Tab-separated table of C-alpha atoms and ligand atoms in Angstrom:
chain	number	residue	atom	x	y	z
A	195	MET	CA	98.140	79.678	16.633
A	196	ASN	CA	98.359	83.170	18.107
A	197	HIS	CA	99.674	83.121	21.680
A	198	PHE	CA	99.955	86.587	23.234
A	199	LEU	CA	103.033	86.004	25.356
A	200	ASP	CA	104.875	89.307	25.122
A	201	ILE	CA	104.974	92.560	23.180
A	202	HIS	CA	108.480	91.899	21.806
A	203	LYS	CA	107.290	88.515	20.507
A	204	THR	CA	104.347	90.021	18.590
A	205	SER	CA	104.826	91.844	15.291
A	206	PRO	CA	104.406	95.645	15.191
A	207	ALA	CA	101.694	95.221	12.525
A	208	ASP	CA	99.680	92.847	14.731
A	209	LEU	CA	100.162	95.106	17.767
A	210	ARG	CA	98.942	98.114	15.780
A	211	GLN	CA	95.917	96.180	14.514
A	212	MET	CA	95.016	95.253	18.132
A	213	ILE	CA	95.397	98.843	19.368
A	214	ASP	CA	93.246	100.194	16.511
A	215	ASN	CA	90.608	97.526	17.198
A	216	ALA	CA	90.630	98.428	20.911
A	217	HIS	CA	90.040	102.116	20.079
A	218	ALA	CA	87.178	101.180	17.736
A	219	MET	CA	85.521	98.795	20.205
A	220	LYS	CA	85.737	101.360	23.006
A	221	GLN	CA	84.131	103.971	20.776
A	222	ALA	CA	81.371	101.560	19.706
A	223	ARG	CA	80.395	100.799	23.324
A	224	LYS	CA	80.133	104.423	24.484
A	225	GLY	CA	77.038	104.926	26.642
A	226	GLN	CA	76.109	101.235	26.755
A	227	PRO	CA	75.488	99.569	30.143
A	228	LYS	CA	78.525	97.471	31.061
A	229	GLY	CA	76.606	94.216	31.254
A	230	THR	CA	75.257	94.396	27.722
A	231	ALA	CA	76.766	92.357	24.907
A	232	ASP	CA	78.663	93.969	22.041
A	233	THR	CA	76.810	94.100	18.733
A	234	ALA	CA	79.369	91.700	17.260
A	235	GLN	CA	79.772	88.426	19.187
A	236	PRO	CA	83.081	86.994	17.922
A	237	LEU	CA	83.560	84.799	21.021
A	238	ALA	CA	80.100	83.202	20.876
A	239	GLY	CA	80.423	79.547	21.847
A	240	GLN	CA	83.978	80.042	23.194
A	241	MET	CA	85.068	79.112	26.719
A	242	VAL	CA	88.001	80.970	28.310
A	243	ALA	CA	89.955	79.823	31.403
A	244	LEU	CA	91.398	82.630	33.559
A	245	ILE	CA	94.087	81.203	35.886
A	246	PHE	CA	95.468	83.265	38.763
A	247	GLU	CA	98.467	82.197	40.823
A	248	LYS	CA	98.778	85.783	42.149
A	249	PRO	CA	96.179	88.306	43.371
A	250	SER	CA	94.376	90.518	40.853
A	251	THR	CA	91.545	93.026	40.614
A	252	ARG	CA	91.893	94.644	37.172
A	253	THR	CA	93.135	91.661	35.162
A	254	ARG	CA	90.548	89.328	36.619
A	255	VAL	CA	87.524	91.594	36.228
A	256	SER	CA	88.468	93.129	32.871
A	257	PHE	CA	89.112	89.738	31.219
A	258	ASP	CA	85.913	88.301	32.679
A	259	VAL	CA	83.767	91.243	31.554
A	260	GLY	CA	85.537	91.473	28.184
A	261	VAL	CA	84.963	87.829	27.264
A	262	ARG	CA	81.288	88.134	28.208
A	263	GLN	CA	80.827	91.315	26.161
A	264	LEU	CA	82.258	89.448	23.163
A	265	GLY	CA	79.767	86.612	23.653
A	266	GLY	CA	82.057	84.045	25.296
A	267	GLN	CA	82.025	82.342	28.687
A	268	THR	CA	84.692	82.322	31.388
A	269	MET	CA	85.867	80.226	34.298
A	270	VAL	CA	88.117	81.891	36.859
A	271	LEU	CA	90.557	79.437	38.442
A	272	SER	CA	92.884	79.913	41.389
A	273	GLY	CA	96.231	78.180	40.913
A	274	SER	CA	96.264	76.974	44.519
A	275	ASP	CA	92.861	75.290	44.101
A	276	MET	CA	93.990	73.450	40.973
A	277	GLN	CA	96.115	70.284	40.896
A	278	LEU	CA	98.703	72.601	39.270
A	279	GLY	CA	99.351	73.935	42.761
A	280	HIS	CA	99.712	70.398	44.142
A	281	GLY	CA	102.266	68.782	41.882
A	282	GLU	CA	100.546	68.197	38.515
A	283	THR	CA	102.884	69.314	35.759
A	284	ILE	CA	102.266	72.446	33.727
A	285	ALA	CA	102.476	70.382	30.542
A	286	ASP	CA	99.748	67.987	31.676
A	287	THR	CA	97.599	70.880	32.906
A	288	ALA	CA	97.957	72.602	29.527
A	289	ARG	CA	96.977	69.450	27.631
A	290	VAL	CA	93.968	68.787	29.878
A	291	LEU	CA	92.654	72.374	29.803
A	292	SER	CA	92.972	72.407	26.017
A	293	ARG	CA	90.320	69.647	25.901
A	294	TYR	CA	87.831	71.888	27.776
A	295	VAL	CA	88.478	75.484	26.810
A	296	ASP	CA	89.268	77.557	23.702
A	297	LEU	CA	91.788	79.937	25.299
A	298	ILE	CA	93.870	80.139	28.491
A	299	MET	CA	94.886	83.370	30.242
A	300	ILE	CA	97.385	82.806	33.052
A	301	ARG	CA	98.887	85.087	35.711
A	302	THR	CA	101.838	83.321	37.256
A	303	PHE	CA	105.204	83.802	38.935
A	304	GLU	CA	107.887	82.304	36.700
A	305	GLU	CA	108.038	83.076	32.988
A	306	GLU	CA	108.890	79.387	32.432
A	307	THR	CA	105.388	78.429	33.625
A	308	LEU	CA	103.799	80.650	30.968
A	309	LEU	CA	106.127	79.372	28.242
A	310	GLU	CA	105.526	75.734	29.155
A	311	MET	CA	101.768	76.323	29.201
A	312	ALA	CA	102.006	77.785	25.695
A	313	GLU	CA	104.255	74.965	24.473
A	314	TYR	CA	101.891	72.197	25.525
A	315	ALA	CA	98.481	73.877	25.105
A	316	SER	CA	96.699	73.335	21.806
A	317	VAL	CA	94.738	76.579	22.346
A	318	PRO	CA	96.048	80.179	22.527
A	319	VAL	CA	97.648	81.329	25.784
A	320	ILE	CA	97.705	84.947	27.037
A	321	ASN	CA	100.276	86.324	29.496
A	322	GLY	CA	98.305	87.961	32.331
A	323	LEU	CA	101.588	88.894	34.113
A	324	THR	CA	104.720	87.034	35.139
A	325	ASN	CA	107.596	88.166	37.322
A	326	ARG	CA	109.314	89.358	34.116
A	327	THR	CA	106.646	91.072	32.007
A	328	HIS	CA	103.070	92.438	31.893
A	329	PRO	CA	102.172	92.947	28.218
A	330	CYS	CA	98.366	93.336	28.587
A	331	GLN	CA	98.921	96.337	30.860
A	332	ILE	CA	101.112	98.115	28.361
A	333	MET	CA	98.685	97.488	25.499
A	334	ALA	CA	96.088	99.304	27.630
A	335	ASP	CA	98.608	102.076	28.317
A	336	ILE	CA	99.238	102.594	24.585
A	337	VAL	CA	95.465	102.863	24.016
A	338	THR	CA	95.301	105.372	26.876
A	339	PHE	CA	98.151	107.557	25.654
A	340	GLU	CA	96.803	107.652	22.110
A	341	GLU	CA	93.230	108.540	23.083
A	342	HIS	CA	94.570	111.581	24.971
A	343	ARG	CA	97.533	112.662	22.863
A	344	GLY	CA	97.423	110.866	19.488
A	345	PRO	CA	100.119	108.516	18.130
A	346	ILE	CA	102.787	107.518	20.671
A	347	THR	CA	105.433	107.036	17.977
A	348	GLY	CA	108.253	109.573	18.455
A	349	LYS	CA	107.151	110.617	21.958
A	350	LYS	CA	109.301	110.485	25.117
A	351	VAL	CA	108.238	108.146	27.923
A	352	VAL	CA	109.998	108.277	31.305
A	353	TRP	CA	109.784	105.404	33.772
A	354	THR	CA	110.694	106.358	37.333
A	355	GLY	CA	111.305	103.880	40.180
A	356	ASP	CA	111.758	100.118	40.012
A	357	GLY	CA	112.700	98.600	36.638
A	358	ASN	CA	110.167	95.814	37.142
A	359	ASN	CA	107.996	93.593	34.927
A	360	VAL	CA	105.712	96.476	33.859
A	361	CYS	CA	108.772	98.570	32.970
A	362	ALA	CA	110.053	95.607	30.929
A	363	SER	CA	106.910	95.529	28.801
A	364	PHE	CA	107.142	99.315	28.331
A	365	LEU	CA	110.656	98.818	26.942
A	366	HIS	CA	109.313	96.195	24.542
A	367	ALA	CA	106.588	98.623	23.476
A	368	ALA	CA	109.167	101.401	22.954
A	369	GLY	CA	110.875	99.168	20.394
A	370	GLN	CA	107.707	97.957	18.694
A	371	PHE	CA	105.782	101.270	18.607
A	372	GLY	CA	108.840	103.507	18.129
A	373	PHE	CA	108.986	105.868	21.108
A	374	ASP	CA	111.950	107.030	23.185
A	375	PHE	CA	112.283	105.669	26.693
A	376	THR	CA	114.211	106.950	29.707
A	377	PHE	CA	114.573	104.935	32.897
A	378	THR	CA	115.327	106.808	36.105
A	379	GLY	CA	115.922	104.861	39.301
A	380	PRO	CA	118.707	103.450	41.471
A	381	ALA	CA	121.235	101.210	39.689
A	382	PRO	CA	120.323	98.005	41.598
A	383	LEU	CA	116.768	98.301	40.247
A	384	ASP	CA	117.651	98.900	36.591
A	385	PRO	CA	115.548	97.062	33.992
A	386	GLU	CA	117.085	93.905	32.558
A	387	ARG	CA	119.875	94.619	30.057
A	388	GLU	CA	118.182	92.268	27.558
A	389	TRP	CA	115.092	94.497	27.393
A	390	ILE	CA	117.118	97.707	26.989
A	391	ASP	CA	119.089	96.038	24.187
A	392	PHE	CA	115.853	94.886	22.526
A	393	ALA	CA	114.437	98.421	22.393
A	394	ARG	CA	117.711	99.937	21.186
A	395	ALA	CA	117.994	97.289	18.468
A	396	GLN	CA	114.672	98.540	17.062
A	397	GLY	CA	116.275	101.985	16.633
A	398	VAL	CA	114.724	103.929	19.499
A	399	ASN	CA	116.625	106.046	21.998
A	400	VAL	CA	116.828	104.409	25.453
A	401	GLU	CA	118.516	106.280	28.279
A	402	VAL	CA	119.303	105.500	31.907
A	403	GLU	CA	119.500	108.709	33.953
A	404	ARG	CA	120.004	108.618	37.732
A	405	ASP	CA	118.792	112.186	38.262
A	406	PRO	CA	114.961	112.143	38.056
A	407	ILE	CA	114.732	115.891	37.385
A	408	LYS	CA	117.060	115.616	34.370
A	409	ALA	CA	115.281	112.442	33.236
A	410	VAL	CA	111.819	113.990	32.903
A	411	ALA	CA	112.947	116.989	30.816
A	412	GLY	CA	110.876	116.860	27.622
A	413	ALA	CA	108.753	113.928	28.836
A	414	ASP	CA	105.364	113.372	27.200
A	415	LEU	CA	104.498	110.653	29.705
A	416	ILE	CA	105.756	109.791	33.197
A	417	VAL	CA	105.076	106.292	34.459
A	418	THR	CA	105.714	104.632	37.790
A	419	ASP	CA	104.634	101.531	39.682
A	420	THR	CA	104.617	100.125	43.183
A	421	TRP	CA	108.022	100.046	44.860
A	422	VAL	CA	107.621	96.445	46.047
A	423	SER	CA	106.185	93.986	43.504
A	424	MET	CA	104.068	90.921	44.314
A	425	HIS	CA	107.041	88.582	43.917
A	426	ASP	CA	109.476	90.724	45.982
A	427	PRO	CA	110.183	89.550	49.542
A	428	GLU	CA	108.584	91.581	52.358
A	429	SER	CA	112.109	91.973	53.790
A	430	ALA	CA	112.990	94.163	50.772
A	431	LYS	CA	110.392	96.768	51.709
A	432	GLU	CA	112.416	99.124	53.904
A	433	ARG	CA	115.464	99.084	51.627
A	434	ARG	CA	113.290	99.661	48.560
A	435	HIS	CA	111.564	102.621	50.186
A	436	ASN	CA	114.906	104.226	51.028
A	437	GLN	CA	116.292	103.607	47.534
A	438	LEU	CA	113.198	104.817	45.719
A	439	ARG	CA	112.058	107.814	47.757
A	440	PRO	CA	113.996	110.267	45.468
A	441	TYR	CA	112.071	108.849	42.489
A	442	GLN	CA	108.577	109.618	43.793
A	443	VAL	CA	106.305	111.322	41.258
A	444	ASN	CA	105.148	114.560	42.857
A	445	GLU	CA	104.242	118.042	41.698
A	446	GLU	CA	107.864	119.218	41.841
A	447	LEU	CA	108.990	116.404	39.489
A	448	MET	CA	105.996	116.900	37.186
A	449	ARG	CA	106.887	120.599	36.789
A	450	HIS	CA	110.088	119.561	34.949
A	451	ALA	CA	108.230	117.491	32.312
A	452	ASN	CA	106.373	118.917	29.296
A	453	PRO	CA	103.394	121.003	30.488
A	454	ASP	CA	100.913	118.576	28.889
A	455	ALA	CA	102.716	115.413	30.043
A	456	LEU	CA	100.484	112.558	31.161
A	457	PHE	CA	100.967	110.478	34.306
A	458	MET	CA	100.316	106.721	34.375
A	459	HIS	CA	100.344	104.021	37.041
A	460	CYS	CA	99.031	100.524	36.346
A	461	LEU	CA	97.530	100.283	39.863
A	462	PRO	CA	97.227	99.168	42.606
A	463	ALA	CA	99.041	102.254	43.933
A	464	HIS	CA	100.549	102.994	47.312
A	465	ARG	CA	99.563	106.621	47.524
A	466	ASN	CA	102.258	108.987	48.753
A	467	ASP	CA	104.970	106.369	48.179
A	468	GLU	CA	105.648	106.054	44.449
A	469	ALA	CA	103.274	108.932	43.615
A	470	THR	CA	101.513	111.550	45.697
A	471	SER	CA	97.737	111.752	45.858
A	472	GLU	CA	97.993	115.211	44.249
A	473	ILE	CA	99.526	113.553	41.187
A	474	MET	CA	97.253	110.487	41.223
A	475	ASP	CA	94.135	112.686	41.303
A	476	GLY	CA	95.600	115.683	39.457
A	477	PRO	CA	95.199	116.993	35.917
A	478	HIS	CA	98.075	114.966	34.396
A	479	SER	CA	96.766	111.636	35.675
A	480	VAL	CA	95.012	109.095	33.432
A	481	VAL	CA	95.277	106.148	35.833
A	482	PHE	CA	91.576	105.248	35.787
A	483	ASP	CA	91.438	105.468	31.997
A	484	GLU	CA	94.326	102.987	31.992
A	485	ALA	CA	92.314	100.675	34.229
A	486	GLU	CA	89.274	100.934	31.945
A	487	ASN	CA	91.383	100.368	28.856
A	488	ARG	CA	92.525	96.992	30.157
A	489	LEU	CA	89.027	95.904	29.118
A	490	HIS	CA	89.158	97.305	25.575
A	491	ALA	CA	92.783	96.310	24.888
A	492	GLN	CA	92.270	92.754	26.109
A	493	LYS	CA	89.101	92.333	24.028
A	494	ALA	CA	91.273	93.126	21.012
A	495	ILE	CA	93.958	90.684	22.207
A	496	LEU	CA	91.356	87.929	22.724
A	497	GLN	CA	90.021	88.404	19.185
A	498	TRP	CA	93.508	88.407	17.711
A	499	CYS	CA	94.404	85.196	19.565
A	500	LEU	CA	91.261	83.476	18.313
A	501	GLY	CA	91.636	84.789	14.761
A	502	LYS	CA	88.332	86.680	14.986
B	231	LIG	N1	97.523	96.384	36.935
B	231	LIG	C1	97.133	95.141	37.229
B	231	LIG	O1	97.552	94.156	36.623
B	231	LIG	O2	96.191	95.077	38.220
B	231	LIG	P1	95.755	93.761	38.996
B	231	LIG	O3	96.951	93.227	39.734
B	231	LIG	O4	94.665	94.214	39.925
B	231	LIG	O5	95.248	92.746	37.995
Protein backbone atom coordinates (compact mmCIF):
# COMPACT_ATOMS: atom_id res chain seq x y z
CA MET A 1 0.00 0.00 0.00
CA ASN A 2 1.32 3.43 -0.94
CA HIS A 3 1.13 5.87 1.98
CA PHE A 4 2.47 9.34 1.14
CA LEU A 5 3.96 10.20 4.51
CA ASP A 6 7.09 12.12 3.59
CA ILE A 7 9.38 12.93 0.67
CA HIS A 8 12.38 11.16 2.25
CA LYS A 9 10.27 8.02 2.67
CA THR A 10 9.25 7.92 -1.01
CA SER A 11 11.64 6.73 -3.72
CA PRO A 12 13.13 9.29 -6.14
CA ALA A 13 11.64 7.31 -9.06
CA ASP A 14 8.13 7.47 -7.58
CA LEU A 15 8.54 11.17 -6.75
CA ARG A 16 9.66 11.90 -10.32
CA GLN A 17 6.72 9.93 -11.74
CA MET A 18 4.31 12.00 -9.59
CA ILE A 19 5.89 15.32 -10.63
CA ASP A 20 5.77 14.36 -14.33
CA ASN A 21 2.13 13.27 -13.96
CA ALA A 22 1.30 16.58 -12.23
CA HIS A 23 2.85 18.55 -15.13
CA ALA A 24 0.89 16.47 -17.65
CA MET A 25 -2.43 16.78 -15.81
CA LYS A 26 -2.01 20.54 -15.44
CA GLN A 27 -1.31 20.85 -19.16
CA ALA A 28 -4.32 18.68 -20.04
CA ARG A 29 -6.72 20.87 -18.03
CA LYS A 30 -5.62 24.21 -19.50
CA GLY A 31 -8.63 26.40 -20.28
CA GLN A 32 -11.17 24.04 -18.70
CA PRO A 33 -13.63 25.42 -16.11
CA LYS A 34 -12.47 24.38 -12.64
CA GLY A 35 -15.63 22.47 -11.81
CA THR A 36 -15.43 20.15 -14.80
CA ALA A 37 -14.20 16.58 -14.47
CA ASP A 38 -10.91 15.43 -15.99
CA THR A 39 -11.21 13.29 -19.10
CA ALA A 40 -9.76 10.36 -17.17
CA GLN A 41 -11.65 9.48 -13.96
CA PRO A 42 -9.20 7.29 -12.01
CA LEU A 43 -10.92 7.99 -8.66
CA ALA A 44 -14.43 7.11 -9.85
CA GLY A 45 -16.23 5.29 -7.05
CA GLN A 46 -13.58 6.28 -4.47
CA MET A 47 -14.34 8.10 -1.22
CA VAL A 48 -11.63 10.26 0.39
CA ALA A 49 -11.65 11.55 4.00
CA LEU A 50 -9.90 14.90 4.56
CA ILE A 51 -9.19 15.37 8.30
CA PHE A 52 -8.09 18.73 9.66
CA GLU A 53 -6.87 19.23 13.22
CA LYS A 54 -5.38 22.61 12.19
CA PRO A 55 -6.71 25.45 10.01
CA SER A 56 -6.27 25.30 6.24
CA THR A 57 -7.29 27.09 3.06
CA ARG A 58 -5.06 25.67 0.31
CA THR A 59 -4.77 22.07 1.49
CA ARG A 60 -8.48 21.76 2.16
CA VAL A 61 -9.72 23.30 -1.08
CA SER A 62 -7.08 21.83 -3.39
CA PHE A 63 -7.59 18.26 -2.12
CA ASP A 64 -11.37 18.62 -2.29
CA VAL A 65 -11.33 20.01 -5.84
CA GLY A 66 -8.63 17.56 -6.96
CA VAL A 67 -10.50 14.46 -5.81
CA ARG A 68 -13.66 15.69 -7.54
CA GLN A 69 -11.83 16.42 -10.80
CA LEU A 70 -10.52 12.84 -10.72
CA GLY A 71 -14.05 11.48 -10.29
CA GLY A 72 -13.97 10.71 -6.55
CA GLN A 73 -15.96 12.01 -3.60
CA THR A 74 -14.74 13.72 -0.44
CA MET A 75 -15.78 14.29 3.15
CA VAL A 76 -14.05 17.08 5.05
CA LEU A 77 -13.77 16.33 8.77
CA SER A 78 -12.67 18.58 11.60
CA GLY A 79 -10.61 16.75 14.22
CA SER A 80 -12.39 18.54 17.06
CA ASP A 81 -15.81 17.39 15.78
CA MET A 82 -14.69 13.77 15.59
CA GLN A 83 -14.43 11.36 18.54
CA LEU A 84 -10.68 11.53 17.77
CA GLY A 85 -10.72 14.91 19.49
CA HIS A 86 -12.58 13.47 22.49
CA GLY A 87 -10.49 10.49 23.52
CA GLU A 88 -11.00 7.81 20.84
CA THR A 89 -7.63 6.36 19.93
CA ILE A 90 -5.95 7.08 16.61
CA ALA A 91 -5.66 3.35 15.98
CA ASP A 92 -9.40 2.78 16.42
CA THR A 93 -10.20 5.84 14.30
CA ALA A 94 -7.93 4.53 11.53
CA ARG A 95 -9.56 1.10 11.59
CA VAL A 96 -13.09 2.54 11.56
CA LEU A 97 -12.43 5.06 8.76
CA SER A 98 -10.86 2.31 6.67
CA ARG A 99 -14.27 0.58 6.60
CA TYR A 100 -15.88 3.69 5.03
CA VAL A 101 -13.32 5.39 2.83
CA ASP A 102 -10.63 4.48 0.27
CA LEU A 103 -8.01 7.03 1.36
CA ILE A 104 -7.33 9.30 4.35
CA MET A 105 -5.58 12.68 4.18
CA ILE A 106 -4.78 14.11 7.62
CA ARG A 107 -3.40 17.46 8.80
CA THR A 108 -2.37 17.11 12.41
CA PHE A 109 0.01 18.35 15.09
CA GLU A 110 2.24 15.46 16.14
CA GLU A 111 4.01 13.28 13.58
CA GLU A 112 3.15 10.29 15.80
CA THR A 113 -0.56 10.81 15.02
CA LEU A 114 0.12 10.55 11.28
CA LEU A 115 2.34 7.49 11.71
CA GLU A 116 -0.18 5.72 13.93
CA MET A 117 -2.97 6.49 11.46
CA ALA A 118 -0.88 4.93 8.69
CA GLU A 119 0.04 1.91 10.84
CA TYR A 120 -3.55 1.00 11.64
CA ALA A 121 -5.38 2.15 8.48
CA SER A 122 -5.95 -0.45 5.79
CA VAL A 123 -6.19 2.33 3.17
CA PRO A 124 -3.49 4.80 2.03
CA VAL A 125 -2.77 7.81 4.26
CA ILE A 126 -1.44 11.18 3.02
CA ASN A 127 0.45 13.67 5.20
CA GLY A 128 -1.35 17.02 4.85
CA LEU A 129 1.14 18.65 7.29
CA THR A 130 2.45 17.85 10.74
CA ASN A 131 4.56 19.94 13.07
CA ARG A 132 7.63 18.28 11.49
CA THR A 133 7.00 18.16 7.74
CA HIS A 134 4.78 19.33 4.84
CA PRO A 135 5.56 17.10 1.85
CA CYS A 136 2.52 17.97 -0.35
CA GLN A 137 3.61 21.62 -0.34
CA ILE A 138 7.09 20.82 -1.56
CA MET A 139 5.81 18.54 -4.32
CA ALA A 140 3.83 21.56 -5.56
CA ASP A 141 6.94 23.72 -5.24
CA ILE A 142 8.98 21.31 -7.39
CA VAL A 143 6.24 21.42 -10.06
CA THR A 144 6.31 25.23 -9.85
CA PHE A 145 10.08 25.57 -10.15
CA GLU A 146 10.25 23.19 -13.09
CA GLU A 147 7.44 24.83 -15.07
CA HIS A 148 9.31 28.15 -14.86
CA ARG A 149 12.95 27.09 -15.01
CA GLY A 150 13.17 23.43 -16.09
CA PRO A 151 14.72 20.60 -14.03
CA ILE A 152 15.54 21.52 -10.42
CA THR A 153 18.38 19.00 -10.23
CA GLY A 154 21.71 20.82 -9.73
CA LYS A 155 20.10 24.17 -8.86
CA LYS A 156 20.69 26.18 -5.66
CA VAL A 157 17.76 26.71 -3.29
CA VAL A 158 18.09 29.09 -0.33
CA TRP A 159 15.71 28.94 2.62
CA THR A 160 15.67 32.09 4.73
CA GLY A 161 14.02 32.41 8.17
CA ASP A 162 12.66 29.68 10.42
CA GLY A 163 13.87 26.11 9.80
CA ASN A 164 10.33 24.80 10.19
CA ASN A 165 8.28 21.88 8.85
CA VAL A 166 8.15 23.27 5.29
CA CYS A 167 11.93 23.78 5.36
CA ALA A 168 12.27 20.17 6.53
CA SER A 169 10.42 18.85 3.49
CA PHE A 170 12.56 21.08 1.24
CA LEU A 171 15.65 19.41 2.71
CA HIS A 172 14.15 16.00 1.97
CA ALA A 173 13.45 17.13 -1.59
CA ALA A 174 17.04 18.42 -1.96
CA GLY A 175 18.25 14.88 -1.26
CA GLN A 176 15.69 13.11 -3.43
CA PHE A 177 15.72 15.48 -6.44
CA GLY A 178 19.43 16.39 -6.21
CA PHE A 179 19.64 20.15 -5.66
CA ASP A 180 21.88 22.18 -3.36
CA PHE A 181 20.30 23.76 -0.31
CA THR A 182 21.43 26.65 1.89
CA PHE A 183 19.67 27.55 5.12
CA THR A 184 20.07 31.09 6.43
CA GLY A 185 18.53 32.02 9.76
CA PRO A 186 19.37 32.38 13.45
CA ALA A 187 20.98 29.33 15.10
CA PRO A 188 18.07 28.61 17.49
CA LEU A 189 15.79 28.16 14.47
CA ASP A 190 18.05 25.83 12.47
CA PRO A 191 16.37 22.88 10.72
CA GLU A 192 16.61 19.55 12.52
CA ARG A 193 20.08 17.97 12.24
CA GLU A 194 18.45 14.71 11.08
CA TRP A 195 17.05 16.39 7.95
CA ILE A 196 20.35 18.11 7.09
CA ASP A 197 22.13 14.76 7.49
CA PHE A 198 19.53 13.06 5.27
CA ALA A 199 20.10 15.50 2.40
CA ARG A 200 23.89 15.37 2.73
CA ALA A 201 23.80 11.56 2.75
CA GLN A 202 22.18 11.70 -0.71
CA GLY A 203 25.26 13.59 -1.96
CA VAL A 204 23.93 17.14 -2.22
CA ASN A 205 25.61 20.23 -0.82
CA VAL A 206 23.81 21.59 2.28
CA GLU A 207 25.10 24.77 3.89
CA VAL A 208 24.12 26.80 6.95
CA GLU A 209 25.09 30.45 6.49
CA ARG A 210 24.16 33.08 9.09
CA ASP A 211 24.68 36.01 6.72
CA PRO A 212 21.62 36.18 4.41
CA ILE A 213 23.43 38.27 1.79
CA LYS A 214 26.23 35.69 1.48
CA ALA A 215 23.68 32.86 1.55
CA VAL A 216 21.71 33.99 -1.51
CA ALA A 217 24.76 34.42 -3.78
CA GLY A 218 24.12 32.21 -6.81
CA ALA A 219 20.60 31.28 -5.67
CA ASP A 220 18.15 30.02 -8.30
CA LEU A 221 15.30 30.05 -5.79
CA ILE A 222 14.71 31.88 -2.50
CA VAL A 223 12.07 30.47 -0.19
CA THR A 224 10.66 31.69 3.09
CA ASP A 225 7.67 31.05 5.33
CA THR A 226 5.78 32.63 8.19
CA TRP A 227 7.93 33.48 11.20
CA VAL A 228 5.49 31.92 13.68
CA SER A 229 4.04 28.53 12.71
CA MET A 230 0.60 27.21 13.67
CA HIS A 231 2.04 25.06 16.46
CA ASP A 232 4.32 27.80 17.90
CA PRO A 233 3.11 29.51 21.09
CA GLU A 234 1.81 33.09 20.71
CA SER A 235 4.36 34.07 23.39
CA ALA A 236 7.15 33.30 20.87
CA LYS A 237 5.95 35.99 18.48
CA GLU A 238 7.95 39.01 19.65
CA ARG A 239 11.19 37.06 20.07
CA ARG A 240 10.75 35.42 16.66
CA HIS A 241 10.19 38.78 14.99
CA ASN A 242 13.37 40.19 16.52
CA GLN A 243 15.40 37.10 15.59
CA LEU A 244 14.09 36.89 12.04
CA ARG A 245 13.88 40.52 10.93
CA PRO A 246 17.40 40.36 9.32
CA TYR A 247 16.19 37.41 7.22
CA GLN A 248 13.27 39.19 5.55
CA VAL A 249 13.11 38.72 1.77
CA ASN A 250 13.15 42.20 0.26
CA GLU A 251 14.46 43.82 -2.90
CA GLU A 252 17.90 44.40 -1.38
CA LEU A 253 18.29 40.67 -0.56
CA MET A 254 16.89 39.61 -3.94
CA ARG A 255 19.50 41.76 -5.73
CA HIS A 256 22.24 39.43 -4.40
CA ALA A 257 20.66 36.28 -5.89
CA ASN A 258 20.87 35.23 -9.55
CA PRO A 259 19.02 37.79 -11.73
CA ASP A 260 16.41 35.19 -12.76
CA ALA A 261 15.99 33.71 -9.27
CA LEU A 262 12.44 32.77 -8.30
CA PHE A 263 10.77 33.59 -4.99
CA MET A 264 8.44 31.13 -3.23
CA HIS A 265 6.27 31.22 -0.12
CA CYS A 266 3.79 28.45 0.66
CA LEU A 267 1.25 30.97 2.03
CA PRO A 268 -0.47 32.22 4.11
CA ALA A 269 2.01 35.13 4.23
CA HIS A 270 2.42 37.95 6.70
CA ARG A 271 3.26 40.66 4.24
CA ASN A 272 6.14 42.93 5.21
CA ASP A 273 7.30 40.48 7.89
CA GLU A 274 8.98 37.50 6.23
CA ALA A 275 8.71 39.07 2.76
CA THR A 276 7.80 42.53 1.53
CA SER A 277 4.77 43.12 -0.67
CA GLU A 278 7.17 44.30 -3.41
CA ILE A 279 8.68 40.81 -3.43
CA MET A 280 5.38 38.94 -3.01
CA ASP A 281 3.86 40.79 -5.99
CA GLY A 282 7.10 41.36 -7.91
CA PRO A 283 8.61 39.72 -10.99
CA HIS A 284 10.51 36.98 -9.10
CA SER A 285 7.44 35.75 -7.24
CA VAL A 286 5.58 32.55 -8.18
CA VAL A 287 3.58 32.25 -4.95
CA PHE A 288 0.17 31.94 -6.61
CA ASP A 289 1.46 29.35 -9.08
CA GLU A 290 2.64 27.39 -6.03
CA ALA A 291 -0.86 27.62 -4.57
CA GLU A 292 -2.42 26.41 -7.83
CA ASN A 293 0.09 23.60 -8.14
CA ARG A 294 -1.03 22.13 -4.82
CA LEU A 295 -4.02 20.95 -6.86
CA HIS A 296 -2.03 19.33 -9.67
CA ALA A 297 0.67 17.82 -7.44
CA GLN A 298 -1.84 16.33 -5.02
CA LYS A 299 -3.90 14.82 -7.86
CA ALA A 300 -0.72 12.98 -8.85
CA ILE A 301 -0.11 11.93 -5.22
CA LEU A 302 -3.70 10.66 -4.88
CA GLN A 303 -3.34 8.54 -8.03
CA TRP A 304 0.00 7.16 -6.90
CA CYS A 305 -1.43 6.23 -3.48
CA LEU A 306 -4.36 4.43 -5.09
CA GLY A 307 -2.22 2.72 -7.72
CA LYS A 308 -4.08 4.47 -10.55
N1 LIG B 1 0.41 26.18 2.45
C1 LIG B 1 -0.60 25.58 3.09
O1 LIG B 1 -0.51 24.43 3.52
O2 LIG B 1 -1.73 26.34 3.17
P1 LIG B 1 -2.97 26.04 4.12
O3 LIG B 1 -2.51 26.11 5.55
O4 LIG B 1 -3.96 27.13 3.79
O5 LIG B 1 -3.52 24.67 3.79
